[in-house]
XYZ file of C-alpha atoms in Angstrom:
703
model
C 0.118 -0.095 0.148
C 2.759 2.300 0.776
C 4.333 1.789 -2.559
C 0.988 2.883 -4.077
C 0.596 5.830 -2.343
C 4.211 6.936 -2.874
C 4.712 7.959 0.670
C 8.392 8.269 1.960
C 9.615 6.767 4.995
C 11.455 8.793 7.867
C 14.063 10.485 6.089
C 15.785 12.469 9.188
C 15.032 14.352 12.296
C 13.928 17.589 13.502
C 15.428 19.962 15.957
C 13.794 17.780 18.851
C 15.661 14.414 17.668
C 12.014 13.402 16.420
C 11.763 11.524 13.347
C 10.611 13.558 10.119
C 7.970 11.798 7.885
C 7.467 13.281 4.390
C 4.028 12.561 2.655
C 4.284 13.763 -1.068
C 1.090 14.503 -2.624
C 0.369 14.600 -6.522
C -2.144 15.693 -8.813
C -3.830 12.227 -9.134
C -6.649 11.245 -6.864
C -5.062 9.880 -3.485
C -6.884 7.102 -1.976
C -7.562 7.894 1.980
C -7.703 4.451 3.008
C -4.398 3.410 1.519
C -2.792 6.331 2.910
C -4.205 5.330 6.338
C -3.046 2.002 6.013
C 0.463 3.179 5.217
C 0.741 5.481 8.070
C -0.369 2.643 10.265
C 2.273 0.485 8.847
C 4.781 3.112 9.171
C 4.005 3.895 12.829
C 4.480 0.260 13.620
C 8.090 0.313 12.703
C 9.832 2.547 15.139
C 10.298 1.741 18.846
C 8.236 3.322 21.623
C 11.164 5.266 22.690
C 11.368 6.750 19.142
C 7.628 7.325 19.115
C 7.950 9.300 22.510
C 10.040 11.948 21.031
C 7.361 12.742 18.558
C 7.123 13.182 14.702
C 7.262 16.226 12.162
C 5.351 15.448 9.175
C 6.091 17.173 5.969
C 2.905 17.511 3.616
C 4.113 18.256 0.289
C 1.082 19.971 -1.580
C 2.823 21.791 -4.293
C 1.348 19.347 -6.721
C -1.933 18.684 -5.149
C -5.341 20.790 -4.701
C -6.055 22.363 -1.301
C -8.947 19.952 -0.514
C -6.696 16.892 -0.510
C -4.070 18.833 1.725
C -6.771 19.509 4.083
C -8.245 15.911 4.166
C -4.667 14.584 4.759
C -3.948 16.821 7.751
C -7.419 16.016 9.154
C -6.839 12.502 8.713
C -3.510 12.950 10.618
C -5.776 13.625 13.590
C -7.476 10.487 13.562
C -4.339 8.446 12.950
C -1.340 9.965 14.780
C -2.479 12.845 17.065
C -0.427 11.840 19.845
C 2.732 11.298 18.179
C 2.645 14.172 15.700
C 4.421 17.353 16.966
C 4.403 19.686 13.987
C 2.817 19.516 10.377
C 4.474 21.583 7.736
C 2.300 21.776 4.825
C 4.740 22.950 1.620
C 2.653 25.288 -0.457
C 3.062 26.053 -4.057
C 4.788 28.963 -5.462
C 1.095 30.459 -6.178
C -0.781 30.020 -3.067
C -4.260 28.392 -3.052
C -7.087 30.973 -3.052
C -7.719 32.352 0.414
C -11.373 31.612 -0.238
C -10.280 27.915 -0.344
C -7.894 28.256 2.562
C -10.092 30.029 5.116
C -9.631 27.248 7.306
C -7.189 28.321 9.898
C -4.929 25.555 11.127
C -3.321 27.374 13.893
C -6.720 28.153 15.513
C -7.355 24.385 15.423
C -4.236 23.511 17.124
C -5.971 22.339 20.429
C -8.601 20.292 18.564
C -5.959 18.782 16.057
C -3.504 17.985 18.906
C -0.494 19.492 16.803
C 0.693 22.465 15.211
C 0.058 23.066 11.616
C 1.977 25.559 9.581
C 1.795 26.719 5.985
C 5.346 27.315 4.620
C 7.081 27.652 1.002
C 9.775 25.019 0.142
C 12.764 27.275 0.354
C 11.677 28.345 3.878
C 11.340 25.117 5.362
C 14.987 25.304 6.591
C 13.633 27.740 9.338
C 11.937 24.770 11.094
C 14.032 21.937 10.156
C 18.026 21.585 9.595
C 18.863 21.619 5.851
C 21.252 18.426 6.690
C 18.077 16.486 7.679
C 16.056 17.528 4.390
C 16.107 15.886 1.004
C 17.043 18.003 -2.024
C 13.562 18.458 -3.223
C 13.243 20.615 -0.190
C 16.565 22.348 -0.505
C 18.407 20.025 2.149
C 21.557 17.931 1.364
C 19.893 14.564 2.987
C 20.664 11.487 0.476
C 17.880 9.436 1.089
C 16.494 6.651 -1.421
C 13.012 5.423 -0.704
C 12.956 2.621 -3.175
C 16.125 1.090 -1.604
C 14.373 1.447 1.937
C 11.251 -0.305 0.600
C 13.290 -3.190 -0.769
C 15.256 -3.538 2.273
C 12.015 -3.387 4.123
C 10.564 -6.267 2.089
C 13.650 -8.326 2.609
C 13.398 -7.794 6.259
C 9.396 -8.782 6.181
C 10.230 -11.991 4.207
C 13.016 -13.018 6.432
C 10.853 -12.247 9.543
C 8.100 -14.334 8.314
C 10.108 -17.466 7.080
C 12.401 -17.533 9.940
C 9.508 -17.411 12.442
C 7.901 -20.202 10.547
C 11.059 -22.292 10.553
C 11.779 -21.805 14.183
C 8.205 -22.937 14.896
C 8.676 -26.329 12.582
C 12.365 -27.220 13.874
C 11.308 -26.824 17.533
C 8.415 -29.535 16.635
C 10.995 -31.657 14.896
C 13.463 -31.622 17.476
C 11.116 -32.044 20.270
C 9.504 -34.970 18.628
C 12.670 -36.489 17.959
C 13.859 -36.141 21.680
C 10.753 -37.406 23.245
C 10.266 -40.127 20.716
C 13.414 -42.208 21.492
C 13.366 -44.600 18.241
C 14.447 -48.062 18.274
C 17.430 -49.149 16.287
C 15.613 -51.876 14.714
C 13.336 -49.442 13.139
C 14.060 -47.778 9.831
C 14.895 -44.016 10.558
C 12.302 -41.708 9.280
C 14.579 -38.980 7.371
C 11.547 -37.502 5.464
C 10.581 -35.116 8.027
C 11.812 -31.894 6.505
C 11.106 -28.129 7.345
C 9.000 -25.885 4.845
C 11.913 -23.775 4.315
C 15.576 -24.523 3.652
C 17.229 -23.303 6.965
C 20.728 -22.725 5.047
C 18.744 -20.195 2.693
C 17.058 -18.407 5.598
C 20.128 -17.984 7.601
C 22.163 -16.901 4.530
C 19.247 -14.182 3.802
C 19.299 -13.103 7.361
C 23.297 -12.718 7.403
C 23.049 -10.780 4.252
C 20.314 -8.508 5.773
C 22.390 -8.096 8.605
C 25.488 -7.209 6.851
C 23.698 -4.691 4.768
C 22.536 -2.954 7.931
C 25.920 -3.173 9.657
C 27.590 -1.885 6.477
C 25.325 1.047 6.069
C 25.710 2.107 9.498
C 29.447 1.885 9.213
C 29.648 3.934 5.945
C 27.141 6.466 7.542
C 29.468 6.827 10.542
C 32.296 7.591 8.267
C 30.333 9.979 6.279
C 29.621 12.088 9.344
C 26.519 10.679 11.135
C 23.262 12.510 10.028
C 24.800 14.830 6.981
C 24.351 14.222 3.634
C 25.888 11.448 1.426
C 29.314 11.768 0.073
C 30.326 10.458 -3.444
C 26.992 9.297 -3.916
C 26.904 6.991 -0.827
C 23.349 7.010 0.553
C 23.892 8.636 4.075
C 23.330 6.809 7.371
C 20.596 8.073 9.543
C 20.627 7.378 13.218
C 17.350 5.845 13.233
C 18.179 3.185 10.569
C 18.956 0.559 13.200
C 15.433 1.195 14.755
C 13.729 1.464 11.493
C 15.034 -1.976 9.923
C 15.059 -3.664 13.311
C 18.714 -4.727 13.272
C 18.301 -6.300 16.962
C 15.445 -8.252 15.931
C 17.366 -9.612 12.876
C 20.346 -10.593 15.312
C 17.970 -12.156 17.522
C 16.069 -14.245 15.103
C 19.463 -15.372 13.566
C 20.687 -16.440 17.055
C 17.377 -18.440 17.736
C 17.317 -20.046 14.339
C 21.039 -21.103 14.547
C 20.229 -22.730 17.873
C 17.470 -24.815 16.418
C 19.062 -25.408 13.414
C 22.008 -26.881 15.154
C 19.745 -29.195 16.963
C 18.139 -30.096 14.011
C 21.520 -31.082 12.469
C 22.195 -33.309 15.441
C 19.038 -35.037 14.961
C 19.521 -35.814 11.317
C 23.112 -36.972 11.889
C 21.999 -39.425 14.523
C 19.231 -40.893 12.133
C 21.981 -41.071 9.406
C 24.607 -42.788 11.558
C 22.070 -45.587 12.600
C 21.652 -46.393 8.833
C 25.271 -45.798 7.664
C 26.603 -48.433 10.283
C 24.657 -51.315 8.806
C 25.512 -50.213 5.130
C 29.106 -49.924 5.954
C 29.196 -53.436 7.537
C 27.829 -54.978 4.216
C 30.112 -53.130 1.655
C 33.182 -53.632 4.095
C 32.783 -57.742 3.418
C 32.142 -57.101 -0.334
C 35.460 -55.277 -0.745
C 37.417 -57.664 1.229
C 35.927 -60.658 -0.593
C 36.619 -59.481 -3.880
C 40.362 -58.017 -3.173
C 41.174 -61.459 -1.648
C 39.706 -63.505 -4.416
C 39.167 -62.105 -7.838
C 41.633 -59.445 -7.413
C 44.655 -61.414 -6.357
C 43.933 -63.969 -9.100
C 44.299 -61.169 -11.738
C 47.676 -60.162 -10.375
C 48.924 -63.824 -10.105
C 49.112 -64.590 -13.850
C 50.934 -61.205 -14.849
C 54.721 -61.762 -14.813
C 56.430 -60.499 -18.072
C 58.128 -57.500 -19.158
C 57.744 -57.827 -22.852
C 60.769 -57.556 -25.267
C 59.688 -54.182 -26.964
C 57.997 -51.176 -26.540
C 54.695 -52.476 -28.096
C 54.866 -55.424 -25.664
C 55.627 -53.426 -22.579
C 52.696 -51.032 -23.739
C 50.385 -54.026 -24.360
C 51.284 -55.195 -20.755
C 50.610 -51.739 -19.325
C 47.292 -51.510 -20.890
C 46.372 -55.062 -19.123
C 47.742 -53.660 -16.194
C 45.601 -50.541 -16.183
C 42.389 -52.617 -16.743
C 43.423 -54.618 -13.657
C 44.171 -51.201 -11.693
C 40.767 -49.744 -13.109
C 38.746 -52.460 -11.777
C 40.783 -52.444 -8.411
C 40.225 -48.442 -8.485
C 36.426 -49.011 -8.336
C 36.789 -51.076 -5.056
C 39.269 -48.634 -3.766
C 37.037 -45.814 -4.150
C 34.670 -47.856 -2.194
C 37.361 -48.403 0.566
C 37.841 -44.606 0.657
C 34.411 -43.856 1.082
C 33.983 -46.399 3.681
C 37.080 -45.216 5.431
C 35.729 -41.825 5.782
C 32.305 -42.743 6.787
C 33.774 -44.995 9.342
C 36.102 -41.979 10.731
C 33.100 -39.756 10.731
C 31.200 -42.220 12.645
C 34.329 -42.652 15.217
C 34.745 -39.100 15.406
C 31.017 -38.830 16.759
C 32.090 -40.645 19.796
C 29.421 -43.446 20.108
C 30.785 -46.055 22.706
C 28.447 -48.711 21.338
C 29.836 -48.860 17.911
C 33.441 -47.878 18.524
C 35.125 -51.395 18.755
C 33.050 -52.874 16.060
C 34.200 -49.790 13.893
C 37.788 -50.127 14.499
C 37.816 -53.677 13.909
C 35.971 -53.473 10.565
C 38.344 -50.432 9.618
C 41.484 -52.284 10.373
C 40.629 -55.413 8.413
C 39.640 -53.141 5.397
C 42.733 -51.148 5.632
C 44.953 -54.064 5.687
C 43.619 -55.959 2.806
C 43.461 -52.949 0.657
C 46.906 -51.596 1.679
C 48.393 -55.162 0.514
C 46.617 -55.270 -2.587
C 47.829 -51.816 -3.415
C 51.444 -52.456 -2.755
C 51.302 -55.374 -5.219
C 49.663 -53.101 -7.780
C 52.251 -50.333 -7.188
C 55.362 -52.966 -7.372
C 53.924 -54.566 -10.803
C 53.244 -50.999 -12.264
C 56.810 -49.928 -11.375
C 58.269 -53.026 -12.937
C 56.278 -52.266 -15.930
C 57.068 -48.690 -16.008
C 60.904 -49.495 -15.770
C 60.768 -52.119 -18.651
C 58.702 -49.503 -20.675
C 61.559 -46.848 -20.200
C 64.276 -49.441 -20.734
C 62.583 -50.602 -24.058
C 61.896 -46.990 -25.145
C 65.467 -45.895 -24.394
C 66.658 -49.026 -26.553
C 64.364 -48.114 -29.367
C 65.495 -44.227 -29.154
C 69.126 -45.226 -29.285
C 68.675 -47.670 -32.127
C 67.080 -45.013 -34.072
C 69.891 -42.643 -33.224
C 72.355 -45.337 -34.408
C 70.367 -45.781 -37.512
C 70.315 -42.055 -38.329
C 74.120 -41.869 -37.488
C 74.858 -44.654 -39.802
C 72.843 -43.239 -42.374
C 74.838 -40.193 -42.348
C 78.146 -42.029 -42.452
C 77.010 -43.955 -45.494
C 75.900 -41.062 -47.434
C 78.226 -39.290 -49.868
C 79.503 -36.004 -48.678
C 79.442 -33.261 -51.359
C 78.797 -29.960 -49.420
C 78.937 -26.817 -51.386
C 81.508 -24.722 -49.518
C 83.219 -24.911 -46.131
C 80.662 -23.496 -44.100
C 78.337 -26.023 -45.302
C 80.963 -28.821 -44.420
C 81.390 -27.277 -41.056
C 77.728 -27.500 -40.317
C 77.732 -31.074 -41.587
C 80.575 -31.908 -39.277
C 78.773 -30.119 -36.357
C 75.728 -32.215 -36.987
C 77.833 -35.297 -37.011
C 79.288 -34.459 -33.848
C 75.910 -33.741 -32.170
C 74.435 -37.112 -33.520
C 77.334 -38.990 -32.024
C 77.154 -37.039 -28.802
C 73.373 -37.908 -28.542
C 74.349 -41.572 -28.728
C 75.445 -40.963 -25.116
C 72.019 -42.607 -24.205
C 74.007 -45.811 -24.174
C 74.704 -44.908 -20.491
C 71.332 -44.091 -19.654
C 70.353 -47.506 -21.134
C 72.737 -49.438 -18.853
C 71.402 -47.534 -15.981
C 67.739 -48.206 -16.952
C 68.672 -51.915 -17.590
C 70.556 -52.297 -14.211
C 67.664 -50.730 -12.372
C 65.198 -53.073 -13.979
C 67.466 -56.074 -13.309
C 67.595 -54.897 -9.719
C 63.851 -54.618 -9.360
C 63.241 -58.192 -10.687
C 66.079 -59.689 -8.378
C 64.628 -58.045 -5.342
C 61.252 -59.180 -6.036
C 59.795 -60.047 -2.859
C 56.568 -62.433 -2.152
C 53.231 -60.791 -3.383
C 50.926 -63.317 -1.992
C 50.559 -62.676 2.000
C 54.006 -64.098 2.603
C 53.713 -67.159 0.630
C 56.691 -67.747 -1.559
C 55.845 -67.951 -5.276
C 58.756 -68.685 -7.499
C 58.964 -66.402 -10.551
C 60.816 -67.305 -13.890
C 62.752 -64.224 -14.818
C 65.681 -65.725 -16.641
C 64.283 -65.118 -19.961
C 63.448 -61.412 -19.211
C 67.131 -61.057 -17.777
C 68.775 -62.640 -20.855
C 66.734 -60.214 -22.875
C 67.953 -57.031 -20.915
C 71.518 -58.355 -21.231
C 71.306 -59.098 -24.873
C 69.750 -55.622 -25.586
C 72.527 -53.696 -23.758
C 75.292 -55.835 -25.521
C 73.839 -55.308 -28.792
C 73.775 -51.467 -28.321
C 77.320 -51.423 -27.314
C 78.607 -53.077 -30.282
C 76.813 -51.204 -32.672
C 77.793 -47.728 -31.002
C 81.406 -48.844 -31.195
C 81.279 -49.320 -34.946
C 79.679 -46.321 -35.653
C 82.398 -44.546 -33.396
C 85.016 -45.971 -35.680
C 83.392 -45.012 -38.569
C 82.648 -41.210 -37.408
C 86.667 -41.082 -36.830
C 87.159 -41.877 -40.359
C 84.339 -39.428 -41.785
C 85.776 -36.761 -39.292
C 89.395 -37.018 -40.939
C 87.881 -36.710 -44.401
C 85.717 -33.795 -43.539
C 88.321 -31.879 -41.894
C 90.464 -32.558 -45.156
C 87.666 -30.955 -46.964
C 87.425 -28.024 -44.716
C 90.959 -27.481 -45.547
C 90.407 -27.977 -49.309
C 87.688 -25.243 -49.018
C 89.672 -23.068 -47.177
C 92.451 -23.354 -49.545
C 90.276 -22.376 -52.337
C 88.701 -19.832 -50.542
C 92.099 -18.185 -49.697
C 93.162 -18.534 -53.192
C 90.124 -16.824 -54.252
C 91.014 -13.902 -51.882
C 94.364 -13.854 -53.176
C 93.037 -13.179 -56.619
C 90.538 -10.617 -55.348
C 93.770 -8.944 -53.392
C 95.838 -8.802 -56.429
C 93.097 -7.433 -58.342
C 92.614 -4.792 -55.997
C 96.643 -3.981 -56.091
C 96.245 -3.712 -60.019
C 93.193 -1.290 -59.563
C 95.003 0.763 -56.798
C 98.192 0.915 -59.247
C 96.294 2.094 -62.067
C 93.938 4.574 -60.357
C 96.254 5.957 -57.487
C 99.954 5.331 -58.589
C 99.990 8.159 -61.205
C 102.376 10.909 -59.712
C 105.838 11.212 -61.321
C 107.379 13.513 -58.786
C 108.571 17.007 -59.177
C 112.292 16.337 -58.805
C 114.810 13.655 -58.530
C 114.755 13.058 -54.997
C 110.631 12.496 -55.061
C 110.834 10.389 -58.055
C 113.461 8.212 -56.253
C 111.167 7.749 -53.365
C 108.300 7.177 -55.746
C 110.493 4.478 -57.404
C 111.444 2.617 -54.130
C 107.589 2.722 -52.937
C 106.748 0.956 -56.370
C 109.228 -1.660 -55.731
C 107.868 -2.519 -52.344
C 104.458 -2.301 -53.868
C 105.608 -4.854 -56.581
C 107.012 -7.076 -53.651
C 103.711 -7.122 -51.963
C 101.978 -8.211 -54.873
C 104.580 -10.880 -55.910
C 104.118 -12.261 -52.544
C 100.134 -12.298 -52.796
C 100.776 -14.116 -56.281
C 103.089 -16.662 -54.631
C 100.682 -17.279 -51.778
C 97.850 -18.002 -54.219
C 99.924 -20.341 -56.241
C 100.943 -22.252 -53.080
C 97.265 -22.406 -51.935
C 96.227 -23.762 -55.464
C 98.964 -26.449 -55.376
C 97.914 -27.483 -51.769
C 94.180 -28.015 -53.164
C 95.617 -30.199 -56.038
C 97.376 -32.410 -53.198
C 94.130 -32.321 -50.988
C 91.766 -33.248 -54.103
C 94.044 -36.083 -55.016
C 93.881 -37.368 -51.328
C 90.109 -36.862 -51.550
C 89.856 -38.353 -54.740
C 87.965 -35.228 -55.995
C 88.109 -35.082 -59.834
C 86.099 -32.154 -60.297
C 85.947 -28.914 -58.332
C 83.953 -25.749 -58.817
C 86.918 -23.595 -58.021
C 88.877 -24.848 -61.168
C 88.966 -21.361 -62.705
C 90.871 -19.842 -59.856
C 94.473 -20.549 -61.281
C 93.743 -19.023 -64.853
C 92.233 -15.863 -63.216
C 95.126 -15.632 -60.829
C 97.715 -15.726 -63.715
C 95.697 -13.473 -65.815
C 95.506 -11.002 -63.151
C 99.343 -11.536 -62.527
C 100.092 -10.801 -66.061
C 98.041 -7.479 -66.073
C 99.551 -6.635 -63.013
C 103.442 -7.232 -64.251
C 102.545 -5.197 -67.577
C 101.165 -2.392 -65.527
C 103.941 -2.241 -62.920
C 106.874 -2.623 -65.908
C 105.205 0.737 -67.285
C 104.873 2.367 -63.992
C 108.729 1.454 -63.693
C 109.565 2.724 -66.998
C 107.494 5.995 -66.493
C 109.272 6.550 -63.354
C 112.753 5.878 -64.648
C 112.003 8.405 -67.465
C 110.835 10.824 -65.248
C 113.883 10.468 -62.881
C 116.104 10.753 -66.145
C 114.167 14.099 -67.316
C 114.361 15.555 -63.646
C 118.078 14.728 -63.599
C 118.984 16.499 -66.865
C 116.557 19.476 -66.202
C 118.074 19.844 -62.727
C 121.450 19.721 -64.413
C 120.738 22.444 -67.112
C 118.871 24.829 -64.465
C 121.489 24.231 -61.833
C 124.740 24.403 -63.498
C 123.533 27.115 -65.900
C 123.135 29.387 -62.894
C 126.213 28.540 -60.969
C 128.672 28.263 -63.770
C 129.911 31.120 -66.236
C 131.262 27.971 -68.750
C 128.476 27.528 -71.277
C 126.790 24.165 -71.461
C 126.971 21.791 -74.415
C 123.973 21.979 -76.792
C 123.689 17.839 -76.332
C 122.435 18.671 -72.605
C 119.807 20.676 -73.954
C 118.757 18.100 -76.622
C 118.771 15.515 -73.856
C 116.020 17.283 -71.685
C 114.065 18.154 -74.625
C 114.257 14.595 -76.081
C 113.401 12.883 -72.611
C 110.686 15.290 -71.789
C 108.811 14.870 -75.023
C 109.272 11.176 -74.840
C 107.801 11.271 -71.309
C 104.809 13.278 -72.587
C 104.234 10.947 -75.293
C 104.151 7.960 -73.149
C 101.648 9.566 -70.495
C 99.369 9.510 -73.592
C 99.638 5.980 -74.335
C 97.367 3.244 -72.217
C 98.750 0.215 -70.884
C 98.091 -2.514 -73.308
C 97.201 -6.076 -71.345
C 98.063 -9.539 -72.820
C 94.511 -10.073 -73.819
C 94.430 -6.758 -75.875
C 92.525 -4.699 -73.631
C 93.611 -1.157 -72.633
C 93.719 0.845 -69.410
C 94.996 4.376 -68.473
C 96.615 5.436 -65.534
C 94.803 7.547 -63.236
C 92.087 10.178 -64.455
C 92.666 12.599 -67.357
C 93.043 15.479 -64.774
C 95.815 13.381 -63.072
C 97.741 13.022 -66.419
C 97.392 16.612 -67.116
C 98.848 17.811 -64.039
C 101.730 15.425 -64.666
C 102.290 16.673 -67.912
C 102.002 20.174 -67.235
C 104.867 20.019 -64.771
C 107.011 18.577 -67.528
C 106.040 21.236 -69.983
C 107.139 23.839 -67.468
C 110.424 22.346 -67.042
C 110.808 22.112 -70.729
C 110.015 25.698 -71.041
C 112.579 26.564 -68.381
C 115.158 24.565 -70.255
C 114.027 26.009 -73.478
C 114.443 29.730 -72.146
C 117.797 28.641 -70.591
C 118.977 27.404 -74.159
C 117.919 30.611 -75.675
C 119.777 32.717 -73.173
C 123.006 30.766 -73.664
C 122.627 31.356 -77.554
C 122.107 34.846 -77.267
C 125.114 35.034 -74.897
C 127.145 33.087 -77.535
C 125.954 35.368 -80.235
C 127.235 38.425 -78.315
C 130.484 37.022 -77.683
C 130.863 36.161 -81.261
C 130.009 39.896 -82.351
C 132.388 41.251 -79.856
C 135.340 38.945 -80.836
C 134.726 40.171 -84.435
C 135.016 43.743 -83.475
C 138.294 43.060 -81.316
C 139.961 41.356 -84.597
C 140.072 44.311 -86.944
C 140.986 46.564 -84.275
C 144.353 44.339 -83.614
C 144.961 43.871 -87.364
């Protein structure tokens, strides 16, 4: 009813610490009967102590006609006149017509039993603190009416179910205590309460936890103030309104009765369990000592291969699977007997202990037999698996050793050699095989009696002979492979040397090619004087010596490859063109080096002649012979002509020294010296001509 009328519950306190009741009215017609019923319900919630402090009622009439407001106020007189201290009627912004509101509440205070005031919403704080008003009246109190209603419904449901459940449990417990049922009579476990006690207890605990959490959050948020961060503020009256103490009391009573009820059920269950346990124990013991023991009696072999050992393991797993079903029954029975023993019933203790001991002895003996057989089969499987892996490894290694080795380069043969070494190293599983075989032999030699102390002969000679045979065979096969690996390793190391020699020979060709390229492109200077030219000649000789050493190194490497190919019986090699390439590059280099030598020697002769002309002509008064000038001119022009001629290789190809700019620079230096020598010659000729003229003039005078 209160949900239909949309009446809010107590949302705060007035200045007298009385509860505040808000009645929102709307434009729709309000049922006074439902409103009265809602008020009766809400007034039944607070304690008498709370009611004694009185109520402040807020009638929100802003959306309702005056007649409805008046009716509600008068109804309060009939429903709760003694509890109401103040009624605040919130009027709309446009007040009702004075003719309509001629009824003066303040004059009727004595008759009504409480004070009624008309007030605007924004002035309501004159009578009530803002922190105790909701936001619709300009306050800061956080209040969620639907949340309160949902919590109240949970409380009502819990109260109803817990009260009914308490009555039922009390009747069941009392009947069980007074009835004293006989053991021979089947226990009646069909008497069940209408509600699940666990569910009701869980509901109560959740409700209590919610109430305590709301109070805890509210106390941290500042008591009766507004909510912080969207959390509903806690009101000091929440405990009383939602009846937290009542919930705690019901929970305590319910737990007490439920504990007694559980004890009743345990006693009933105990009586039935004891009889079932006795029958199941004998059933388990009879099977384990009969069919179970006979199954293990027939299993002795270990197989001669992985497939055979796997088949034996599958068979053993089937036996274990059948035993597991009975062991599961044993575990269940043992737990049941332990629970009954812990219950402490003196009448059944001796019988239960005897049954438990008998069952445990039989099951542990049978389990140890299964475990021993499983360990033997597992060791046999590991032995056969290791033997098979080792056999496959030896087969793979033998396949590598029987295959022809024709790698493409040294890196490939190094990789092949590394792979071969790894293969050989992996065959170290032979030691593992010996260890596993010895472990299996130890297990079989130490095999004890399986059948309750009775000596049972076990024929293991065939299995032992098989284990020794496998280990000896693997030892011989590994020794043969190791011998073949040694031979293959030597051959592959020779091949590595062969590839290395060929690779180094190719590198020598590249180095010689680079020296030739450097000779043609960078060795172009002829020197500016005799001294510099001599230095260049010395460097050139050393450069040629380096090239000669490189050529000789390449020849030696190629000779070594011939020897290795003969040793390895290799008739064809992919590097057969290395020797022709080496000879071709060396011939080109020698032609170029000779040309460079000739040019440097001509440059040295030219600089020497030019230096003699220029130096002697300046220091001596004696005139130079014309042959000296001719020598300078002849050598200089020959050198200039040679600079324009390319180097012609034996194959007919041509190559110039340096760039055109380099040659032009060298030629320019030569031309400058030729010009200086020519100027010197002209000066000398002019001097000679002047001397001749002077001599002619002196002759007539003397005559």
